[in-house]
Amino acid sequence: APLPPQEHEKPPAVANGELRVGSKGKKLRKPRTIYSSLQLQALNQRFQQTQYLALPERAELAAQLGLTQTQVKIWFQNKRSKYKKIMKAG
């Protein structure tokens, strides 16, 4: 049976995996990812080899660690930013 019209016209609750809008119109953020020590070890190790991942490398690393590509991408972005700050401070 087809869905009633109002049902399939509703926008998804999660627009881009980042922000949701609650019933009161307040933006809810996804809870921050907690990485296991094993994941962090692998991410840090990889960062020491290279600060930038190509798409296939990112996909492979994400799959190996059971993370999404977005999580890996953002972890690397944050790590680079933190690293630059430390370098700047000497």
Short mmCIF file of C-alpha atoms in Angstrom, two decimals:
data_model
loop_
_atom_site.label_atom_id
_atom_site.label_comp_id
_atom_site.label_asym_id
_atom_site.label_seq_id
_atom_site.Cartn_x
_atom_site.Cartn_y
_atom_site.Cartn_z
CA ALA A 1 0.00 0.00 0.00
CA PRO A 2 1.31 3.50 -0.82
CA LEU A 3 2.18 5.74 2.11
CA PRO A 4 -0.23 8.54 3.01
CA PRO A 5 1.01 11.71 1.24
CA GLN A 6 2.11 13.57 4.39
CA GLU A 7 4.36 10.68 5.43
CA HIS A 8 6.83 10.55 2.53
CA GLU A 9 7.00 14.33 2.14
CA LYS A 10 8.53 14.79 5.58
CA PRO A 11 12.21 15.69 5.42
CA PRO A 12 14.47 13.12 7.09
CA ALA A 13 15.27 13.72 10.76
CA VAL A 14 18.97 13.65 9.97
CA ALA A 15 19.75 16.00 7.12
CA ASN A 16 23.48 15.42 6.56
CA GLY A 17 24.39 13.18 9.47
CA GLU A 18 25.48 16.26 11.38
CA LEU A 19 22.51 18.29 12.57
CA ARG A 20 19.00 17.30 13.57
CA VAL A 21 16.10 19.54 14.39
CA GLY A 22 14.11 18.58 17.47
CA SER A 23 10.41 19.15 18.10
CA LYS A 24 11.06 22.63 19.50
CA GLY A 25 13.08 23.63 16.44
CA LYS A 26 16.33 23.53 18.39
CA LYS A 27 19.32 22.12 16.54
CA LEU A 28 20.53 18.92 18.10
CA ARG A 29 24.05 17.79 17.40
CA LYS A 30 25.01 14.19 17.01
CA PRO A 31 26.81 13.09 20.16
CA ARG A 32 30.57 13.27 19.70
CA THR A 33 32.28 10.09 18.63
CA ILE A 34 34.21 8.25 21.32
CA TYR A 35 37.11 6.44 19.68
CA SER A 36 38.47 3.24 21.21
CA SER A 37 42.14 3.18 22.16
CA LEU A 38 42.71 0.76 19.29
CA GLN A 39 41.12 3.17 16.80
CA LEU A 40 43.12 6.10 18.16
CA GLN A 41 46.34 4.09 18.00
CA ALA A 42 45.71 3.26 14.33
CA LEU A 43 44.66 6.83 13.46
CA ASN A 44 47.68 8.37 15.18
CA GLN A 45 50.02 5.86 13.55
CA ARG A 46 48.61 6.69 10.14
CA PHE A 47 48.84 10.42 10.83
CA GLN A 48 52.57 10.03 11.54
CA GLN A 49 53.00 8.47 8.11
CA THR A 50 50.90 11.06 6.28
CA GLN A 51 48.78 14.02 7.33
CA TYR A 52 46.50 13.68 4.31
CA LEU A 53 44.58 10.62 3.15
CA ALA A 54 43.47 9.96 -0.41
CA LEU A 55 39.86 8.83 -0.79
CA PRO A 56 40.64 5.10 -1.21
CA GLU A 57 42.99 5.24 1.78
CA ARG A 58 40.32 6.89 3.87
CA ALA A 59 37.73 4.32 2.82
CA GLU A 60 40.08 1.46 3.65
CA LEU A 61 41.08 2.89 7.03
CA ALA A 62 37.47 3.58 7.95
CA ALA A 63 36.47 0.03 7.02
CA GLN A 64 39.36 -1.46 8.99
CA LEU A 65 38.49 0.51 12.11
CA GLY A 66 34.72 0.24 11.88
CA LEU A 67 34.30 4.00 11.51
CA THR A 68 32.56 6.05 8.85
CA GLN A 69 34.65 7.89 6.26
CA THR A 70 33.31 11.14 7.66
CA GLN A 71 34.59 10.24 11.13
CA VAL A 72 38.05 9.49 9.72
CA LYS A 73 38.03 12.66 7.61
CA ILE A 74 37.08 14.88 10.55
CA TRP A 75 39.55 13.19 12.87
CA PHE A 76 42.35 13.97 10.40
CA GLN A 77 41.13 17.57 9.99
CA ASN A 78 41.07 18.08 13.75
CA LYS A 79 44.45 16.41 14.18
CA ARG A 80 46.05 18.61 11.50
CA SER A 81 44.61 21.71 13.12
CA LYS A 82 45.86 20.65 16.56
CA TYR A 83 49.26 19.73 15.11
CA LYS A 84 49.62 23.13 13.41
CA LYS A 85 48.73 24.90 16.64
CA ILE A 86 51.41 22.97 18.50
CA MET A 87 53.99 23.66 15.78
CA LYS A 88 53.13 27.35 15.82
CA ALA A 89 53.59 27.47 19.58
CA GLY A 90 56.94 25.76 19.17
#
